[in-house]
Amino acid sequence: MATKLWRRTCLSKFFQGYHKPFVTTTYLNIEDGYRKLLEDREVELLKEKIGKVEITSGSDLSKKKVTFEDLFRRSKFCQLGDVSGSILIGRVVDVVSNDLYIDFGGKFNCVCPRPLVTEVVVDEETKEEQPVSRFDESYTYGTQVKLQLKEFEMAEKFLGSARHTSLLEADAVLLGHVTQKEVLQEELQENILF
């Protein structure tokens, strides 16, 4: 709830003899003042950390006439650049038979096959080693995984391709599990950049 100060001003000395004395009330919103002070302080701290980089605060942008083109150019989506080949961290959101549906923060989830694990089994009777392949069961719902993104959106590539994909998928290669060290490095990098 906003805290407000009010001030009464008697304007009777300006209108003596014309009307009865009347009182006006003006409200000052304290939160706006604090917000402006905090924004200015945050901008100063960022300038000290980064160096000679010009930073425009949100209040400066609201005063200017900002076009959609300028906002789109400054958006994080445009700053990504070409995403093909980039390595991302995603989370398994669904498992259907041996397909993993992984959310990496893009428009669509990517579908990757569950990886095969090959084990060597020794037959007790013949003492022969035989390789046995099975699907890795460690990839379950909520598991964080590392991906290499091939296509951000497969909407235009699904017709006539050798691999059967639906319209609402991204194409990526599953690289493996994410370690705790990689998660901490990712969080640290996000805190430094933003």
mmCIF file with all atom_site columns, C-alpha atoms in Angstrom:
data_model
loop_
_atom_site.group_PDB
_atom_site.id
_atom_site.type_symbol
_atom_site.label_atom_id
_atom_site.label_alt_id
_atom_site.label_comp_id
_atom_site.label_asym_id
_atom_site.label_entity_id
_atom_site.label_seq_id
_atom_site.pdbx_PDB_ins_code
_atom_site.Cartn_x
_atom_site.Cartn_y
_atom_site.Cartn_z
_atom_site.occupancy
_atom_site.B_iso_or_equiv
_atom_site.pdbx_formal_charge
_atom_site.auth_seq_id
_atom_site.auth_comp_id
_atom_site.auth_asym_id
_atom_site.auth_atom_id
_atom_site.pdbx_PDB_model_num
ATOM 1   C CA . MET A 1 1   ? 0.000   0.000   0.000   1.00 0.00 ? 1   MET A CA 1
ATOM 2   C CA . ALA A 1 2   ? 1.412   3.346   -0.977  1.00 0.00 ? 2   ALA A CA 1
ATOM 3   C CA . THR A 1 3   ? 2.219   5.778   1.778   1.00 0.00 ? 3   THR A CA 1
ATOM 4   C CA . LYS A 1 4   ? 1.088   9.252   0.899   1.00 0.00 ? 4   LYS A CA 1
ATOM 5   C CA . LEU A 1 5   ? 1.838   12.659  2.352   1.00 0.00 ? 5   LEU A CA 1
ATOM 6   C CA . TRP A 1 6   ? -0.618  15.403  1.980   1.00 0.00 ? 6   TRP A CA 1
ATOM 7   C CA . ARG A 1 7   ? -0.219  19.113  2.177   1.00 0.00 ? 7   ARG A CA 1
ATOM 8   C CA . ARG A 1 8   ? -2.923  21.661  2.567   1.00 0.00 ? 8   ARG A CA 1
ATOM 9   C CA . THR A 1 9   ? -2.515  25.085  1.122   1.00 0.00 ? 9   THR A CA 1
ATOM 10  C CA . CYS A 1 10  ? -4.822  27.922  1.919   1.00 0.00 ? 10  CYS A CA 1
ATOM 11  C CA . LEU A 1 11  ? -5.397  29.947  -1.201  1.00 0.00 ? 11  LEU A CA 1
ATOM 12  C CA . SER A 1 12  ? -7.628  32.531  0.422   1.00 0.00 ? 12  SER A CA 1
ATOM 13  C CA . LYS A 1 13  ? -4.940  35.228  0.278   1.00 0.00 ? 13  LYS A CA 1
ATOM 14  C CA . PHE A 1 14  ? -4.888  34.955  -3.512  1.00 0.00 ? 14  PHE A CA 1
ATOM 15  C CA . PHE A 1 15  ? -8.660  35.193  -3.899  1.00 0.00 ? 15  PHE A CA 1
ATOM 16  C CA . GLN A 1 16  ? -9.557  37.634  -1.110  1.00 0.00 ? 16  GLN A CA 1
ATOM 17  C CA . GLY A 1 17  ? -12.937 39.104  -1.618  1.00 0.00 ? 17  GLY A CA 1
ATOM 18  C CA . TYR A 1 18  ? -13.844 36.903  -4.583  1.00 0.00 ? 18  TYR A CA 1
ATOM 19  C CA . HIS A 1 19  ? -14.804 33.601  -2.955  1.00 0.00 ? 19  HIS A CA 1
ATOM 20  C CA . LYS A 1 20  ? -14.828 31.968  0.385   1.00 0.00 ? 20  LYS A CA 1
ATOM 21  C CA . PRO A 1 21  ? -11.401 30.710  1.420   1.00 0.00 ? 21  PRO A CA 1
ATOM 22  C CA . PHE A 1 22  ? -10.949 27.160  0.161   1.00 0.00 ? 22  PHE A CA 1
ATOM 23  C CA . VAL A 1 23  ? -8.348  24.495  0.782   1.00 0.00 ? 23  VAL A CA 1
ATOM 24  C CA . THR A 1 24  ? -6.599  22.322  -1.798  1.00 0.00 ? 24  THR A CA 1
ATOM 25  C CA . THR A 1 25  ? -5.011  19.006  -0.994  1.00 0.00 ? 25  THR A CA 1
ATOM 26  C CA . THR A 1 26  ? -2.071  17.584  -2.911  1.00 0.00 ? 26  THR A CA 1
ATOM 27  C CA . TYR A 1 27  ? -0.808  14.058  -2.483  1.00 0.00 ? 27  TYR A CA 1
ATOM 28  C CA . LEU A 1 28  ? 2.838   13.118  -2.786  1.00 0.00 ? 28  LEU A CA 1
ATOM 29  C CA . ASN A 1 29  ? 3.585   9.455   -3.319  1.00 0.00 ? 29  ASN A CA 1
ATOM 30  C CA . ILE A 1 30  ? 6.624   8.424   -1.254  1.00 0.00 ? 30  ILE A CA 1
ATOM 31  C CA . GLU A 1 31  ? 7.107   5.125   -3.132  1.00 0.00 ? 31  GLU A CA 1
ATOM 32  C CA . ASP A 1 32  ? 7.790   6.943   -6.410  1.00 0.00 ? 32  ASP A CA 1
ATOM 33  C CA . GLY A 1 33  ? 10.516  8.979   -4.740  1.00 0.00 ? 33  GLY A CA 1
ATOM 34  C CA . TYR A 1 34  ? 12.130  5.923   -3.180  1.00 0.00 ? 34  TYR A CA 1
ATOM 35  C CA . ARG A 1 35  ? 11.887  3.986   -6.439  1.00 0.00 ? 35  ARG A CA 1
ATOM 36  C CA . LYS A 1 36  ? 13.590  6.817   -8.352  1.00 0.00 ? 36  LYS A CA 1
ATOM 37  C CA . LEU A 1 37  ? 16.307  7.046   -5.689  1.00 0.00 ? 37  LEU A CA 1
ATOM 38  C CA . LEU A 1 38  ? 16.938  3.280   -5.804  1.00 0.00 ? 38  LEU A CA 1
ATOM 39  C CA . GLU A 1 39  ? 17.031  3.227   -9.623  1.00 0.00 ? 39  GLU A CA 1
ATOM 40  C CA . ASP A 1 40  ? 19.588  6.039   -9.652  1.00 0.00 ? 40  ASP A CA 1
ATOM 41  C CA . ARG A 1 41  ? 21.680  4.261   -7.004  1.00 0.00 ? 41  ARG A CA 1
ATOM 42  C CA . GLU A 1 42  ? 21.584  0.952   -8.924  1.00 0.00 ? 42  GLU A CA 1
ATOM 43  C CA . VAL A 1 43  ? 22.689  2.699   -12.120 1.00 0.00 ? 43  VAL A CA 1
ATOM 44  C CA . GLU A 1 44  ? 25.611  4.308   -10.261 1.00 0.00 ? 44  GLU A CA 1
ATOM 45  C CA . LEU A 1 45  ? 26.684  0.943   -8.810  1.00 0.00 ? 45  LEU A CA 1
ATOM 46  C CA . LEU A 1 46  ? 26.490  -0.721  -12.231 1.00 0.00 ? 46  LEU A CA 1
ATOM 47  C CA . LYS A 1 47  ? 28.576  2.053   -13.781 1.00 0.00 ? 47  LYS A CA 1
ATOM 48  C CA . GLU A 1 48  ? 31.219  1.536   -11.091 1.00 0.00 ? 48  GLU A CA 1
ATOM 49  C CA . LYS A 1 49  ? 31.291  -2.235  -11.692 1.00 0.00 ? 49  LYS A CA 1
ATOM 50  C CA . ILE A 1 50  ? 31.270  -2.202  -15.483 1.00 0.00 ? 50  ILE A CA 1
ATOM 51  C CA . GLY A 1 51  ? 33.379  0.864   -16.180 1.00 0.00 ? 51  GLY A CA 1
ATOM 52  C CA . LYS A 1 52  ? 32.803  3.282   -19.020 1.00 0.00 ? 52  LYS A CA 1
ATOM 53  C CA . VAL A 1 53  ? 29.583  1.785   -20.345 1.00 0.00 ? 53  VAL A CA 1
ATOM 54  C CA . GLU A 1 54  ? 26.620  4.064   -20.829 1.00 0.00 ? 54  GLU A CA 1
ATOM 55  C CA . ILE A 1 55  ? 23.544  2.742   -19.055 1.00 0.00 ? 55  ILE A CA 1
ATOM 56  C CA . THR A 1 56  ? 20.114  4.240   -19.521 1.00 0.00 ? 56  THR A CA 1
ATOM 57  C CA . SER A 1 57  ? 17.699  3.766   -16.679 1.00 0.00 ? 57  SER A CA 1
ATOM 58  C CA . GLY A 1 58  ? 14.085  2.741   -17.171 1.00 0.00 ? 58  GLY A CA 1
ATOM 59  C CA . SER A 1 59  ? 12.836  6.231   -16.362 1.00 0.00 ? 59  SER A CA 1
ATOM 60  C CA . ASP A 1 60  ? 14.952  7.711   -19.173 1.00 0.00 ? 60  ASP A CA 1
ATOM 61  C CA . LEU A 1 61  ? 13.468  5.257   -21.666 1.00 0.00 ? 61  LEU A CA 1
ATOM 62  C CA . SER A 1 62  ? 9.931   6.148   -20.637 1.00 0.00 ? 62  SER A CA 1
ATOM 63  C CA . LYS A 1 63  ? 10.561  9.853   -21.285 1.00 0.00 ? 63  LYS A CA 1
ATOM 64  C CA . LYS A 1 64  ? 11.802  9.208   -24.826 1.00 0.00 ? 64  LYS A CA 1
ATOM 65  C CA . LYS A 1 65  ? 9.567   8.049   -27.621 1.00 0.00 ? 65  LYS A CA 1
ATOM 66  C CA . VAL A 1 66  ? 10.628  4.408   -27.937 1.00 0.00 ? 66  VAL A CA 1
ATOM 67  C CA . THR A 1 67  ? 9.614   2.510   -31.044 1.00 0.00 ? 67  THR A CA 1
ATOM 68  C CA . PHE A 1 68  ? 8.979   -1.197  -31.318 1.00 0.00 ? 68  PHE A CA 1
ATOM 69  C CA . GLU A 1 69  ? 12.065  -1.501  -33.497 1.00 0.00 ? 69  GLU A CA 1
ATOM 70  C CA . ASP A 1 70  ? 14.287  -0.118  -30.717 1.00 0.00 ? 70  ASP A CA 1
ATOM 71  C CA . LEU A 1 71  ? 12.732  -2.371  -28.095 1.00 0.00 ? 71  LEU A CA 1
ATOM 72  C CA . PHE A 1 72  ? 13.100  -5.424  -30.323 1.00 0.00 ? 72  PHE A CA 1
ATOM 73  C CA . ARG A 1 73  ? 16.730  -4.591  -31.101 1.00 0.00 ? 73  ARG A CA 1
ATOM 74  C CA . ARG A 1 74  ? 17.513  -4.354  -27.347 1.00 0.00 ? 74  ARG A CA 1
ATOM 75  C CA . SER A 1 75  ? 15.624  -7.536  -26.434 1.00 0.00 ? 75  SER A CA 1
ATOM 76  C CA . LYS A 1 76  ? 17.429  -10.610 -25.133 1.00 0.00 ? 76  LYS A CA 1
ATOM 77  C CA . PHE A 1 77  ? 16.021  -12.680 -28.002 1.00 0.00 ? 77  PHE A CA 1
ATOM 78  C CA . CYS A 1 78  ? 17.875  -10.603 -30.613 1.00 0.00 ? 78  CYS A CA 1
ATOM 79  C CA . GLN A 1 79  ? 21.054  -10.627 -28.542 1.00 0.00 ? 79  GLN A CA 1
ATOM 80  C CA . LEU A 1 80  ? 21.132  -14.428 -28.749 1.00 0.00 ? 80  LEU A CA 1
ATOM 81  C CA . GLY A 1 81  ? 22.304  -14.329 -32.342 1.00 0.00 ? 81  GLY A CA 1
ATOM 82  C CA . ASP A 1 82  ? 22.546  -17.619 -34.210 1.00 0.00 ? 82  ASP A CA 1
ATOM 83  C CA . VAL A 1 83  ? 21.564  -20.294 -31.690 1.00 0.00 ? 83  VAL A CA 1
ATOM 84  C CA . SER A 1 84  ? 22.469  -23.320 -33.788 1.00 0.00 ? 84  SER A CA 1
ATOM 85  C CA . GLY A 1 85  ? 25.403  -25.138 -32.241 1.00 0.00 ? 85  GLY A CA 1
ATOM 86  C CA . SER A 1 86  ? 25.076  -23.489 -28.838 1.00 0.00 ? 86  SER A CA 1
ATOM 87  C CA . ILE A 1 87  ? 25.214  -25.601 -25.687 1.00 0.00 ? 87  ILE A CA 1
ATOM 88  C CA . LEU A 1 88  ? 22.254  -25.137 -23.342 1.00 0.00 ? 88  LEU A CA 1
ATOM 89  C CA . ILE A 1 89  ? 20.960  -26.482 -20.054 1.00 0.00 ? 89  ILE A CA 1
ATOM 90  C CA . GLY A 1 90  ? 17.448  -27.937 -20.105 1.00 0.00 ? 90  GLY A CA 1
ATOM 91  C CA . ARG A 1 91  ? 15.089  -29.907 -17.902 1.00 0.00 ? 91  ARG A CA 1
ATOM 92  C CA . VAL A 1 92  ? 13.282  -33.135 -18.783 1.00 0.00 ? 92  VAL A CA 1
ATOM 93  C CA . VAL A 1 93  ? 9.552   -32.339 -18.682 1.00 0.00 ? 93  VAL A CA 1
ATOM 94  C CA . ASP A 1 94  ? 8.123   -35.571 -20.076 1.00 0.00 ? 94  ASP A CA 1
ATOM 95  C CA . VAL A 1 95  ? 9.237   -39.112 -20.874 1.00 0.00 ? 95  VAL A CA 1
ATOM 96  C CA . VAL A 1 96  ? 7.270   -41.070 -23.488 1.00 0.00 ? 96  VAL A CA 1
ATOM 97  C CA . SER A 1 97  ? 8.585   -44.620 -24.022 1.00 0.00 ? 97  SER A CA 1
ATOM 98  C CA . ASN A 1 98  ? 12.225  -43.870 -24.913 1.00 0.00 ? 98  ASN A CA 1
ATOM 99  C CA . ASP A 1 99  ? 11.816  -40.231 -25.966 1.00 0.00 ? 99  ASP A CA 1
ATOM 100 C CA . LEU A 1 100 ? 12.771  -37.356 -23.656 1.00 0.00 ? 100 LEU A CA 1
ATOM 101 C CA . TYR A 1 101 ? 10.891  -34.056 -23.993 1.00 0.00 ? 101 TYR A CA 1
ATOM 102 C CA . ILE A 1 102 ? 13.291  -31.369 -22.795 1.00 0.00 ? 102 ILE A CA 1
ATOM 103 C CA . ASP A 1 103 ? 12.429  -27.740 -22.023 1.00 0.00 ? 103 ASP A CA 1
ATOM 104 C CA . PHE A 1 104 ? 15.414  -25.472 -22.634 1.00 0.00 ? 104 PHE A CA 1
ATOM 105 C CA . GLY A 1 105 ? 13.555  -22.146 -22.522 1.00 0.00 ? 105 GLY A CA 1
ATOM 106 C CA . GLY A 1 106 ? 12.831  -21.878 -26.231 1.00 0.00 ? 106 GLY A CA 1
ATOM 107 C CA . LYS A 1 107 ? 9.548   -21.620 -28.076 1.00 0.00 ? 107 LYS A CA 1
ATOM 108 C CA . PHE A 1 108 ? 9.167   -25.405 -28.326 1.00 0.00 ? 108 PHE A CA 1
ATOM 109 C CA . ASN A 1 109 ? 10.535  -28.346 -26.372 1.00 0.00 ? 109 ASN A CA 1
ATOM 110 C CA . CYS A 1 110 ? 13.075  -30.577 -28.052 1.00 0.00 ? 110 CYS A CA 1
ATOM 111 C CA . VAL A 1 111 ? 12.668  -34.332 -28.303 1.00 0.00 ? 111 VAL A CA 1
ATOM 112 C CA . CYS A 1 112 ? 15.765  -36.472 -27.852 1.00 0.00 ? 112 CYS A CA 1
ATOM 113 C CA . PRO A 1 113 ? 16.001  -40.256 -27.723 1.00 0.00 ? 113 PRO A CA 1
ATOM 114 C CA . ARG A 1 114 ? 16.993  -41.754 -24.399 1.00 0.00 ? 114 ARG A CA 1
ATOM 115 C CA . PRO A 1 115 ? 20.673  -42.769 -24.647 1.00 0.00 ? 115 PRO A CA 1
ATOM 116 C CA . LEU A 1 116 ? 21.748  -46.401 -24.758 1.00 0.00 ? 116 LEU A CA 1
ATOM 117 C CA . VAL A 1 117 ? 24.087  -47.872 -22.157 1.00 0.00 ? 117 VAL A CA 1
ATOM 118 C CA . THR A 1 118 ? 26.173  -50.859 -23.175 1.00 0.00 ? 118 THR A CA 1
ATOM 119 C CA . GLU A 1 119 ? 27.157  -53.344 -20.478 1.00 0.00 ? 119 GLU A CA 1
ATOM 120 C CA . VAL A 1 120 ? 29.361  -56.383 -20.722 1.00 0.00 ? 120 VAL A CA 1
ATOM 121 C CA . VAL A 1 121 ? 27.739  -59.522 -19.309 1.00 0.00 ? 121 VAL A CA 1
ATOM 122 C CA . VAL A 1 122 ? 29.734  -62.694 -18.690 1.00 0.00 ? 122 VAL A CA 1
ATOM 123 C CA . ASP A 1 123 ? 27.893  -65.924 -19.435 1.00 0.00 ? 123 ASP A CA 1
ATOM 124 C CA . GLU A 1 124 ? 28.507  -68.310 -16.513 1.00 0.00 ? 124 GLU A CA 1
ATOM 125 C CA . GLU A 1 125 ? 28.373  -71.499 -18.560 1.00 0.00 ? 125 GLU A CA 1
ATOM 126 C CA . THR A 1 126 ? 30.579  -70.528 -21.480 1.00 0.00 ? 126 THR A CA 1
ATOM 127 C CA . LYS A 1 127 ? 32.598  -67.738 -19.721 1.00 0.00 ? 127 LYS A CA 1
ATOM 128 C CA . GLU A 1 128 ? 32.135  -65.529 -22.760 1.00 0.00 ? 128 GLU A CA 1
ATOM 129 C CA . GLU A 1 129 ? 31.649  -61.768 -22.544 1.00 0.00 ? 129 GLU A CA 1
ATOM 130 C CA . GLN A 1 130 ? 28.625  -60.454 -24.406 1.00 0.00 ? 130 GLN A CA 1
ATOM 131 C CA . PRO A 1 131 ? 27.726  -56.784 -24.805 1.00 0.00 ? 131 PRO A CA 1
ATOM 132 C CA . VAL A 1 132 ? 24.157  -55.955 -23.773 1.00 0.00 ? 132 VAL A CA 1
ATOM 133 C CA . SER A 1 133 ? 22.539  -52.599 -24.599 1.00 0.00 ? 133 SER A CA 1
ATOM 134 C CA . ARG A 1 134 ? 19.754  -51.035 -22.572 1.00 0.00 ? 134 ARG A CA 1
ATOM 135 C CA . PHE A 1 135 ? 18.226  -47.589 -22.266 1.00 0.00 ? 135 PHE A CA 1
ATOM 136 C CA . ASP A 1 136 ? 19.604  -45.346 -19.520 1.00 0.00 ? 136 ASP A CA 1
ATOM 137 C CA . GLU A 1 137 ? 16.930  -45.072 -16.811 1.00 0.00 ? 137 GLU A CA 1
ATOM 138 C CA . SER A 1 138 ? 18.623  -42.153 -15.003 1.00 0.00 ? 138 SER A CA 1
ATOM 139 C CA . TYR A 1 139 ? 16.900  -39.630 -17.274 1.00 0.00 ? 139 TYR A CA 1
ATOM 140 C CA . THR A 1 140 ? 13.607  -39.062 -15.444 1.00 0.00 ? 140 THR A CA 1
ATOM 141 C CA . TYR A 1 141 ? 11.185  -36.172 -15.003 1.00 0.00 ? 141 TYR A CA 1
ATOM 142 C CA . GLY A 1 142 ? 12.954  -33.064 -13.667 1.00 0.00 ? 142 GLY A CA 1
ATOM 143 C CA . THR A 1 143 ? 16.499  -34.131 -14.533 1.00 0.00 ? 143 THR A CA 1
ATOM 144 C CA . GLN A 1 144 ? 18.739  -31.303 -15.724 1.00 0.00 ? 144 GLN A CA 1
ATOM 145 C CA . VAL A 1 145 ? 20.554  -32.139 -18.945 1.00 0.00 ? 145 VAL A CA 1
ATOM 146 C CA . LYS A 1 146 ? 23.024  -30.518 -21.315 1.00 0.00 ? 146 LYS A CA 1
ATOM 147 C CA . LEU A 1 147 ? 21.999  -30.033 -24.970 1.00 0.00 ? 147 LEU A CA 1
ATOM 148 C CA . GLN A 1 148 ? 23.597  -28.903 -28.184 1.00 0.00 ? 148 GLN A CA 1
ATOM 149 C CA . LEU A 1 149 ? 20.963  -27.050 -30.178 1.00 0.00 ? 149 LEU A CA 1
ATOM 150 C CA . LYS A 1 150 ? 20.734  -27.726 -33.917 1.00 0.00 ? 150 LYS A CA 1
ATOM 151 C CA . GLU A 1 151 ? 17.501  -25.950 -34.870 1.00 0.00 ? 151 GLU A CA 1
ATOM 152 C CA . PHE A 1 152 ? 15.541  -23.540 -32.677 1.00 0.00 ? 152 PHE A CA 1
ATOM 153 C CA . GLU A 1 153 ? 12.290  -24.295 -34.514 1.00 0.00 ? 153 GLU A CA 1
ATOM 154 C CA . MET A 1 154 ? 11.567  -27.114 -36.940 1.00 0.00 ? 154 MET A CA 1
ATOM 155 C CA . ALA A 1 155 ? 8.499   -25.495 -38.517 1.00 0.00 ? 155 ALA A CA 1
ATOM 156 C CA . GLU A 1 156 ? 10.024  -25.128 -41.971 1.00 0.00 ? 156 GLU A CA 1
ATOM 157 C CA . LYS A 1 157 ? 12.291  -28.177 -41.965 1.00 0.00 ? 157 LYS A CA 1
ATOM 158 C CA . PHE A 1 158 ? 9.907   -31.031 -41.230 1.00 0.00 ? 158 PHE A CA 1
ATOM 159 C CA . LEU A 1 159 ? 8.705   -31.730 -44.780 1.00 0.00 ? 159 LEU A CA 1
ATOM 160 C CA . GLY A 1 160 ? 10.801  -34.152 -46.775 1.00 0.00 ? 160 GLY A CA 1
ATOM 161 C CA . SER A 1 161 ? 13.360  -34.796 -44.064 1.00 0.00 ? 161 SER A CA 1
ATOM 162 C CA . ALA A 1 162 ? 14.881  -38.182 -43.272 1.00 0.00 ? 162 ALA A CA 1
ATOM 163 C CA . ARG A 1 163 ? 14.048  -37.816 -39.587 1.00 0.00 ? 163 ARG A CA 1
ATOM 164 C CA . HIS A 1 164 ? 10.359  -37.769 -38.701 1.00 0.00 ? 164 HIS A CA 1
ATOM 165 C CA . THR A 1 165 ? 9.584   -34.733 -36.543 1.00 0.00 ? 165 THR A CA 1
ATOM 166 C CA . SER A 1 166 ? 6.376   -32.914 -35.860 1.00 0.00 ? 166 SER A CA 1
ATOM 167 C CA . LEU A 1 167 ? 5.801   -29.232 -36.389 1.00 0.00 ? 167 LEU A CA 1
ATOM 168 C CA . LEU A 1 168 ? 6.144   -28.166 -32.751 1.00 0.00 ? 168 LEU A CA 1
ATOM 169 C CA . GLU A 1 169 ? 9.670   -29.298 -31.894 1.00 0.00 ? 169 GLU A CA 1
ATOM 170 C CA . ALA A 1 170 ? 13.186  -28.009 -31.694 1.00 0.00 ? 170 ALA A CA 1
ATOM 171 C CA . ASP A 1 171 ? 16.094  -30.177 -32.790 1.00 0.00 ? 171 ASP A CA 1
ATOM 172 C CA . ALA A 1 172 ? 18.930  -30.838 -30.332 1.00 0.00 ? 172 ALA A CA 1
ATOM 173 C CA . VAL A 1 173 ? 21.494  -33.460 -29.367 1.00 0.00 ? 173 VAL A CA 1
ATOM 174 C CA . LEU A 1 174 ? 21.543  -34.740 -25.792 1.00 0.00 ? 174 LEU A CA 1
ATOM 175 C CA . LEU A 1 175 ? 25.055  -34.378 -24.354 1.00 0.00 ? 175 LEU A CA 1
ATOM 176 C CA . GLY A 1 176 ? 24.467  -35.793 -20.877 1.00 0.00 ? 176 GLY A CA 1
ATOM 177 C CA . HIS A 1 177 ? 23.628  -34.887 -17.302 1.00 0.00 ? 177 HIS A CA 1
ATOM 178 C CA . VAL A 1 178 ? 24.446  -31.492 -15.827 1.00 0.00 ? 178 VAL A CA 1
ATOM 179 C CA . THR A 1 179 ? 26.794  -31.509 -12.848 1.00 0.00 ? 179 THR A CA 1
ATOM 180 C CA . GLN A 1 180 ? 26.268  -29.301 -9.801  1.00 0.00 ? 180 GLN A CA 1
ATOM 181 C CA . LYS A 1 181 ? 29.419  -27.359 -10.708 1.00 0.00 ? 181 LYS A CA 1
ATOM 182 C CA . GLU A 1 182 ? 27.981  -26.432 -14.114 1.00 0.00 ? 182 GLU A CA 1
ATOM 183 C CA . VAL A 1 183 ? 24.714  -25.272 -12.512 1.00 0.00 ? 183 VAL A CA 1
ATOM 184 C CA . LEU A 1 184 ? 26.598  -23.002 -10.097 1.00 0.00 ? 184 LEU A CA 1
ATOM 185 C CA . GLN A 1 185 ? 28.713  -21.573 -12.928 1.00 0.00 ? 185 GLN A CA 1
ATOM 186 C CA . GLU A 1 186 ? 25.571  -20.842 -14.954 1.00 0.00 ? 186 GLU A CA 1
ATOM 187 C CA . GLU A 1 187 ? 23.907  -19.055 -12.010 1.00 0.00 ? 187 GLU A CA 1
ATOM 188 C CA . LEU A 1 188 ? 27.063  -17.047 -11.337 1.00 0.00 ? 188 LEU A CA 1
ATOM 189 C CA . GLN A 1 189 ? 27.291  -15.996 -14.974 1.00 0.00 ? 189 GLN A CA 1
ATOM 190 C CA . GLU A 1 190 ? 23.622  -14.902 -15.002 1.00 0.00 ? 190 GLU A CA 1
ATOM 191 C CA . ASN A 1 191 ? 24.139  -12.819 -11.847 1.00 0.00 ? 191 ASN A CA 1
ATOM 192 C CA . ILE A 1 192 ? 27.185  -11.099 -13.330 1.00 0.00 ? 192 ILE A CA 1
ATOM 193 C CA . LEU A 1 193 ? 25.590  -10.309 -16.698 1.00 0.00 ? 193 LEU A CA 1
ATOM 194 C CA . PHE A 1 194 ? 22.166  -9.202  -15.505 1.00 0.00 ? 194 PHE A CA 1
#
